[in-house]
Short mmCIF file of C-alpha atoms in Angstrom, two decimals:
data_model
loop_
_atom_site.label_atom_id
_atom_site.label_comp_id
_atom_site.label_asym_id
_atom_site.label_seq_id
_atom_site.Cartn_x
_atom_site.Cartn_y
_atom_site.Cartn_z
CA MET W 1 0.21 0.40 0.21
CA THR W 2 3.09 2.29 0.87
CA ALA W 3 4.55 2.03 -2.78
CA THR W 4 1.20 2.13 -4.22
CA ALA W 5 0.74 5.46 -2.48
CA LEU W 6 4.43 6.52 -3.45
CA VAL W 7 4.31 5.61 -6.94
CA CYS W 8 0.72 7.57 -7.27
CA ALA W 9 2.25 10.47 -5.76
CA VAL W 10 5.30 10.82 -8.37
CA GLY W 11 2.80 9.96 -11.15
CA GLY W 12 1.05 13.50 -9.95
CA LEU W 13 4.25 15.23 -9.92
CA LEU W 14 4.95 14.47 -12.78
CA ALA W 15 1.19 14.09 -14.78
CA PRO W 16 1.44 16.66 -17.86
CA GLY W 17 0.08 19.94 -17.61
CA THR W 18 1.07 20.47 -14.05
CA ALA W 19 2.54 24.12 -13.62
CA TYR W 20 5.67 24.67 -11.07
CA ALA W 21 7.06 28.25 -10.00
CA ALA W 22 10.40 28.88 -11.02
CA PRO W 23 12.92 29.71 -8.92
CA ALA W 24 12.38 33.11 -7.34
CA GLU W 25 14.97 36.25 -9.16
CA PRO W 26 16.93 37.92 -6.18
CA ASP W 27 15.89 41.47 -6.20
CA PRO W 28 17.70 44.23 -7.19
CA VAL W 29 20.30 45.49 -5.12
CA PRO W 30 19.38 48.98 -4.74
CA VAL W 31 21.55 52.02 -6.13
CA SER W 32 22.13 53.55 -2.46
CA ARG W 33 23.22 49.91 -1.38
CA LEU W 34 25.58 49.60 -4.10
CA GLU W 35 27.04 52.58 -3.36
CA GLU W 36 27.86 51.63 0.42
CA ILE W 37 29.10 48.18 -0.98
CA ARG W 38 31.34 50.00 -2.90
CA LYS W 39 32.57 51.81 -0.48
CA GLU W 40 33.09 49.03 1.48
CA ILE W 41 35.30 47.26 -1.24
CA GLU W 42 36.97 50.78 -1.24
CA THR W 43 37.76 50.39 1.91
CA LEU W 44 39.02 46.72 2.11
CA TYR W 45 41.42 47.15 -0.90
CA HIS W 46 42.71 50.28 0.62
CA LYS W 47 43.82 48.05 3.73
CA ALA W 48 44.75 45.39 1.94
CA GLU W 49 47.63 48.10 0.04
CA ALA W 50 48.21 49.18 3.15
CA ALA W 51 49.52 45.98 3.88
CA THR W 52 51.16 44.79 0.63
CA GLU W 53 53.21 48.10 1.55
CA ALA W 54 54.20 46.41 4.65
CA TYR W 55 55.24 43.26 3.28
CA ASN W 56 56.92 44.64 1.00
CA ALA W 57 58.88 46.69 3.38
CA ALA W 58 59.21 43.39 5.31
CA ARG W 59 60.57 41.95 2.35
CA GLU W 60 63.24 44.33 1.78
CA LYS W 61 64.10 43.92 5.07
CA THR W 62 64.59 40.65 5.06
CA ARG W 63 66.24 41.16 1.35
CA GLU W 64 68.61 43.15 2.83
CA GLN W 65 69.74 41.26 6.05
CA SER W 66 69.93 37.72 4.38
CA ARG W 67 72.58 39.93 1.83
CA LYS W 68 74.32 40.98 5.54
CA LEU W 69 74.33 37.33 6.73
CA ASP W 70 75.93 36.63 3.64
CA ARG W 71 79.08 39.45 3.44
CA ILE W 72 79.13 38.28 7.57
CA GLU W 73 79.48 34.39 6.71
CA LYS W 74 81.96 35.40 4.07
CA LYS W 75 84.18 37.41 6.14
CA THR W 76 83.85 34.70 9.09
CA ALA W 77 85.03 32.32 6.77
CA ALA W 78 88.42 34.09 5.78
CA ALA W 79 89.38 35.06 9.49
CA LYS W 80 88.78 30.99 9.86
CA GLU W 81 91.61 30.68 7.58
CA ARG W 82 93.26 32.86 8.79
CA MET W 83 93.10 31.70 12.55
CA LYS W 84 93.62 28.44 11.18
CA LEU W 85 97.24 29.78 8.91
CA LEU W 86 98.00 31.29 12.26
CA ARG W 87 97.66 28.32 14.67
CA GLY W 88 99.80 26.32 12.38
CA GLN W 89 102.99 28.88 12.54
CA ALA W 90 102.03 29.34 16.15
CA GLY W 91 102.94 25.68 16.28
CA ALA W 92 106.25 25.95 14.63
CA MET W 93 107.60 28.50 16.54
CA VAL W 94 107.02 26.37 20.28
CA ARG W 95 108.27 23.25 18.31
CA SER W 96 111.33 25.31 17.55
CA HIS W 97 111.51 26.40 21.08
CA TYR W 98 111.03 23.32 22.51
CA ARG W 99 113.92 22.08 19.65
CA GLY W 100 116.54 24.54 21.89
CA SER W 101 115.85 23.61 24.98
CA GLY W 102 113.62 26.35 26.49
CA MET W 103 116.75 27.92 26.78
CA PRO W 104 116.53 32.22 26.32
CA ASP W 105 117.21 33.17 22.98
CA THR W 106 120.31 35.61 24.60
CA LEU W 107 121.97 32.54 26.74
CA GLN W 108 121.91 30.18 23.90
CA LEU W 109 123.82 32.86 21.65
CA LEU W 110 126.25 33.13 24.70
CA LEU W 111 126.71 29.38 24.84
CA GLU W 112 126.98 28.65 20.53
CA GLY W 113 128.07 31.18 19.14
CA GLY W 114 131.23 33.17 18.77
CA SER W 115 131.56 37.53 20.12
CA LYS W 116 132.06 38.18 16.47
CA ASP W 117 128.81 37.06 15.89
CA PHE W 118 126.98 38.09 18.62
CA LEU W 119 125.75 41.30 17.29
CA HIS W 120 124.58 39.85 14.25
CA ASP W 121 122.72 37.06 15.74
CA ALA W 122 121.83 39.17 18.95
CA ASP W 123 119.20 41.28 16.22
CA THR W 124 117.95 38.01 14.43
CA ALA W 125 117.02 36.83 17.96
CA ARG W 126 115.37 40.41 18.57
CA LYS W 127 113.58 39.97 15.25
CA GLY W 128 112.48 36.72 16.44
CA ARG W 129 110.48 37.91 19.67
CA GLN W 130 109.20 40.52 17.85
CA ALA W 131 108.25 38.19 15.37
CA GLN W 132 106.33 35.55 18.27
CA ALA W 133 104.98 39.32 19.58
CA GLY W 134 103.13 39.66 15.92
CA LEU W 135 101.90 36.67 15.87
CA ILE W 136 100.53 36.57 18.96
CA ALA W 137 98.52 39.85 18.39
CA SER W 138 97.25 38.74 15.29
CA LEU W 139 95.97 35.37 16.94
CA GLU W 140 94.16 38.19 19.32
CA ASN W 141 93.14 40.59 16.72
CA THR W 142 91.86 37.57 14.21
CA ARG W 143 90.20 36.28 17.33
CA GLU W 144 88.67 39.21 18.30
CA ARG W 145 87.37 40.18 14.75
CA LEU W 146 86.10 36.13 14.85
CA ASP W 147 84.06 37.19 18.17
CA THR W 148 82.62 40.39 16.59
CA TYR W 149 81.24 37.77 13.54
CA ALA W 150 79.54 36.31 15.55
CA GLU W 151 77.69 38.61 17.63
CA THR W 152 77.10 40.46 14.44
CA ALA W 153 75.77 37.72 13.24
CA ASP W 154 72.99 36.06 16.24
CA GLU W 155 72.07 40.18 15.85
CA GLU W 156 71.41 40.03 12.41
CA TYR W 157 69.61 36.58 13.08
CA ARG W 158 67.08 37.60 14.97
CA ARG W 159 66.14 41.04 13.50
CA LEU W 160 65.99 38.66 10.41
CA ARG W 161 63.21 36.81 11.97
CA ALA W 162 61.46 39.23 13.37
CA GLN W 163 61.15 40.84 9.18
CA GLN W 164 59.99 37.36 8.55
CA LYS W 165 57.22 37.51 10.99
CA LYS W 166 55.76 40.97 9.77
CA LYS W 167 55.81 39.83 6.48
CA ALA W 168 53.88 36.81 7.23
CA VAL W 169 51.90 38.50 9.32
CA ALA W 170 51.26 41.23 6.24
CA LYS W 171 50.42 38.62 3.78
CA LYS W 172 47.98 37.32 5.78
CA ALA W 173 46.72 40.89 5.97
CA VAL W 174 46.25 41.09 2.54
CA GLU W 175 45.12 37.82 1.33
CA SER W 176 42.22 38.13 4.12
CA ARG W 177 41.22 41.93 3.14
CA ILE W 178 40.93 41.00 -0.31
CA GLU W 179 39.18 37.60 0.21
CA ALA W 180 37.10 39.63 2.41
CA ALA W 181 36.71 41.96 -0.70
CA GLU W 182 36.08 39.33 -3.63
CA GLU W 183 33.67 37.58 -1.13
CA LEU W 184 31.27 41.12 -1.12
CA GLU W 185 31.70 41.16 -5.08
CA SER W 186 30.28 37.45 -5.48
CA ARG W 187 27.35 38.47 -4.13
CA LEU W 188 26.68 40.63 -7.11
CA GLN W 189 24.90 39.91 -9.92
CA ALA W 190 26.56 40.52 -13.16
CA GLU W 191 24.80 43.55 -14.22
CA GLU W 192 25.28 45.17 -10.53
CA LEU W 193 29.24 44.39 -10.68
CA GLU W 194 29.26 46.56 -14.27
CA ARG W 195 26.86 49.03 -12.11
CA LEU W 196 29.51 49.21 -9.44
CA ARG W 197 32.02 49.53 -12.20
CA GLU W 198 30.39 52.73 -13.43
CA LEU W 199 29.94 54.20 -9.58
CA GLU W 200 34.37 53.61 -8.95
CA ASP W 201 34.57 55.72 -12.17
CA GLU W 202 32.14 57.90 -11.69
CA ALA W 203 33.97 58.81 -8.42
CA ALA W 204 37.05 59.05 -9.75
CA ARG W 205 35.48 61.41 -12.05
CA GLU W 206 33.80 63.61 -9.11
CA ALA W 207 36.94 63.69 -7.76
CA GLN W 208 38.90 64.62 -10.37
CA ALA W 209 36.32 67.64 -11.71
CA GLU W 210 37.00 68.87 -7.78
CA TRP W 211 40.77 68.38 -8.35
CA LEU W 212 40.55 70.23 -11.53
CA ASP W 213 38.57 72.91 -10.80
CA SER W 214 41.26 73.95 -7.96
CA GLY W 215 42.95 75.73 -10.85
CA VAL W 216 45.80 73.53 -9.85
CA LEU W 217 46.82 72.17 -13.87
CA ASP W 218 46.80 76.09 -14.17
CA GLU W 219 49.78 76.74 -11.97
CA ILE W 220 51.61 73.50 -13.05
CA ASP W 221 54.01 74.23 -16.27
CA ALA W 222 57.10 71.93 -16.37
CA ARG W 223 58.60 69.61 -19.04
CA ALA W 224 59.83 65.90 -18.09
CA SER W 225 63.44 65.43 -17.82
CA GLU W 226 64.82 62.91 -20.07
CA GLU W 227 65.26 60.63 -17.31
CA GLY W 228 61.46 60.86 -16.45
CA LYS W 229 60.59 60.55 -20.48
CA LYS W 230 62.49 57.23 -19.49
CA ALA W 231 60.38 56.39 -16.54
CA ILE W 232 57.24 57.37 -18.27
CA ALA W 233 58.11 55.38 -21.46
CA TYR W 234 58.34 52.22 -19.50
CA ALA W 235 55.54 52.96 -17.04
CA THR W 236 52.86 52.85 -19.87
CA GLY W 237 54.53 50.47 -21.96
CA GLN W 238 52.75 48.32 -19.49
CA LEU W 239 49.76 49.69 -19.81
CA GLY W 240 46.81 46.81 -19.47
CA LYS W 241 48.53 44.38 -16.96
CA ASP W 242 47.22 42.70 -14.52
CA TYR W 243 47.68 44.07 -10.62
CA GLU W 244 49.33 41.71 -8.98
CA TRP W 245 50.42 42.30 -4.78
CA GLY W 246 53.81 42.21 -4.30
CA ALA W 247 54.73 42.35 -7.83
CA GLU W 248 57.65 43.58 -9.51
CA GLY W 249 57.21 42.80 -13.44
CA PRO W 250 58.09 41.99 -15.71
CA ASP W 251 54.02 40.49 -16.34
CA THR W 252 52.02 41.76 -13.26
CA TYR W 253 52.80 44.72 -10.73
CA ASP W 254 51.90 46.26 -8.07
CA CYS W 255 51.51 50.24 -7.77
CA SER W 256 54.90 50.92 -5.81
CA GLY W 257 56.84 47.95 -7.82
CA LEU W 258 55.15 49.79 -11.32
CA THR W 259 56.93 52.75 -10.32
CA SER W 260 60.17 51.50 -8.88
CA GLN W 261 60.88 49.55 -11.81
CA ALA W 262 60.26 52.24 -14.17
CA TRP W 263 62.65 54.43 -12.62
CA ALA W 264 64.92 51.48 -12.62
CA ALA W 265 64.53 51.38 -16.49
CA ALA W 266 65.31 54.88 -15.86
CA GLY W 267 68.67 54.57 -14.04
CA ARG W 268 67.40 55.30 -10.58
CA THR W 269 67.22 53.43 -8.03
CA ILE W 270 64.11 54.12 -5.67
CA PRO W 271 62.90 52.51 -2.37
CA ARG W 272 60.74 49.87 -3.06
CA THR W 273 57.52 51.06 -0.96
CA SER W 274 55.47 53.67 -1.60
CA GLN W 275 56.21 54.70 1.97
CA GLU W 276 59.82 54.60 1.99
CA GLN W 277 59.43 56.83 -1.42
CA TRP W 278 57.06 59.57 0.55
CA LYS W 279 60.02 59.37 3.62
CA ARG W 280 63.28 59.66 1.16
CA LEU W 281 62.61 61.07 -2.27
CA PRO W 282 62.79 65.06 -2.12
CA ARG W 283 59.35 66.29 -2.18
CA ILE W 284 57.55 68.75 -4.31
CA ALA W 285 55.33 71.20 -4.25
CA ILE W 286 52.51 70.36 -6.33
CA ARG W 287 52.86 73.87 -9.21
CA ASP W 288 56.14 72.50 -9.02
CA MET W 289 55.04 69.00 -10.50
CA ARG W 290 56.41 67.37 -13.46
CA PRO W 291 55.92 64.27 -15.54
CA GLY W 292 57.35 61.46 -14.02
CA ASP W 293 57.38 62.80 -10.45
CA LEU W 294 55.55 60.46 -7.83
CA ILE W 295 52.33 61.32 -6.42
CA ILE W 296 52.20 59.63 -3.69
CA TYR W 297 48.10 59.01 -2.17
CA HIS W 298 46.30 58.86 1.11
CA SER W 299 47.08 59.53 4.88
CA ASP W 300 49.30 56.66 5.47
CA ALA W 301 51.13 56.84 1.92
CA SER W 302 49.85 53.47 0.82
CA HIS W 303 49.67 54.04 -3.24
CA VAL W 304 51.77 55.78 -5.77
CA GLY W 305 51.18 56.72 -9.32
CA MET W 306 53.19 58.37 -11.76
CA TYR W 307 52.53 61.81 -12.86
CA ILE W 308 52.59 61.44 -17.14
CA GLY W 309 51.53 65.09 -17.65
CA GLY W 310 47.53 66.66 -18.52
CA GLY W 311 46.66 66.01 -14.66
CA ASP W 312 46.84 62.40 -15.85
CA ILE W 313 48.92 59.52 -13.54
CA VAL W 314 50.20 55.80 -14.59
CA HIS W 315 49.33 53.66 -11.66
CA ALA W 316 48.62 49.87 -10.77
CA PRO W 317 45.43 50.28 -8.84
CA ARG W 318 44.55 47.22 -6.87
CA PRO W 319 43.58 43.46 -7.70
CA GLY W 320 41.29 42.36 -10.25
CA ARG W 321 42.35 45.70 -12.42
CA GLN W 322 45.13 46.14 -15.00
CA ILE W 323 47.69 49.06 -14.87
CA THR W 324 45.66 52.40 -16.23
CA VAL W 325 45.67 55.96 -16.77
CA THR W 326 43.53 57.70 -14.42
CA GLY W 327 43.20 61.64 -13.66
CA ALA W 328 46.01 62.62 -11.04
CA GLY W 329 42.93 63.90 -8.85
CA SER W 330 40.83 60.82 -8.61
CA MET W 331 42.08 60.27 -5.31
CA ARG W 332 43.44 61.72 -2.29
CA ILE W 333 46.51 62.96 -2.67
CA LEU W 334 49.37 63.57 -0.33
CA GLY W 335 52.38 64.96 -1.62
CA VAL W 336 54.37 64.88 -4.66
CA VAL W 337 58.11 63.47 -4.58
CA ARG W 338 61.02 63.52 -7.82
CA PRO W 339 63.14 60.78 -7.64
CA ASP W 340 65.79 62.70 -10.17
CA GLU W 341 66.03 65.36 -8.29
CA ARG W 342 69.26 67.11 -7.78
CA ALA W 343 71.40 69.64 -5.54
CA GLY W 344 70.79 72.80 -7.17
CA ASP W 345 67.23 72.09 -8.94
CA ARG W 346 65.45 74.13 -6.44
CA ALA W 347 67.98 75.44 -5.17
CA GLY W 348 66.35 79.25 -5.56
CA GLU W 349 63.50 78.02 -3.74
CA ARG W 350 65.13 76.45 -1.16
#
């Protein structure tokens, strides 16, 4: 009876002409909510970019300390070889001393040598004593150097481990914030994602228009240096390539990876991170800005782009985006730095 009832029930479900309700489509996200989502995503990517620059800084420190350790190890190896040589010489001197029955050099000369050779042999003995003293001093000096190298290596190893921990923490922060941003985006339909992108562009255009309305371009009238032209050529040659955090080319870049490599191509080594670029490169007033200069963004100096003239920058925006040209005022400007600044270029202003 149970089987019959089940068959009848299934047959009723499959009977011709039976109508079924289609799965309900989710209601579209209101524009106001999309704007909130845009700001949330922007905040998450900003935090991810700040963490990326912390990761880059820790990685650079790790590389620097690894190089220091390599140099210390080479010096230690050379000192050990010298210690081995000096110990061999000291052993030979001790054996020579015992072969002479342990008598002082001067007494041995009086017993064995004639008076006419005494002065010559006394000078030889004096030189021998000086050689002994020199050997002992060299042994002590080499031992002290080995101790110093050991202490320095221990300190550098501690710093290296600390930087490695910082790098790991920053890496986790980057990945978690990017994952959170991507999770927000994944909830949206294709049309909503397109609208989200439009809202991002609109916000950038509004910020750029406000920046231009300030009349800032009216005061900027400068040409790129030869090095600046090379840096711009490199940076614009990367247009369309994907952003990837921690990357510095040649296929993908993050923001400071692009600017540091562009200036390296122009023959200038500059700091790897946007924070260090802001700290260590000469700062320029916006009115003095010229193509090739770097514009640093946000209060934490977590983003950087290269000014290319006409109110625009080339930059690597964020994960999921490609290297592009956008308005220099589309983000909050912290300041401008000049990689190829030379002493005397702005002596009058100084």
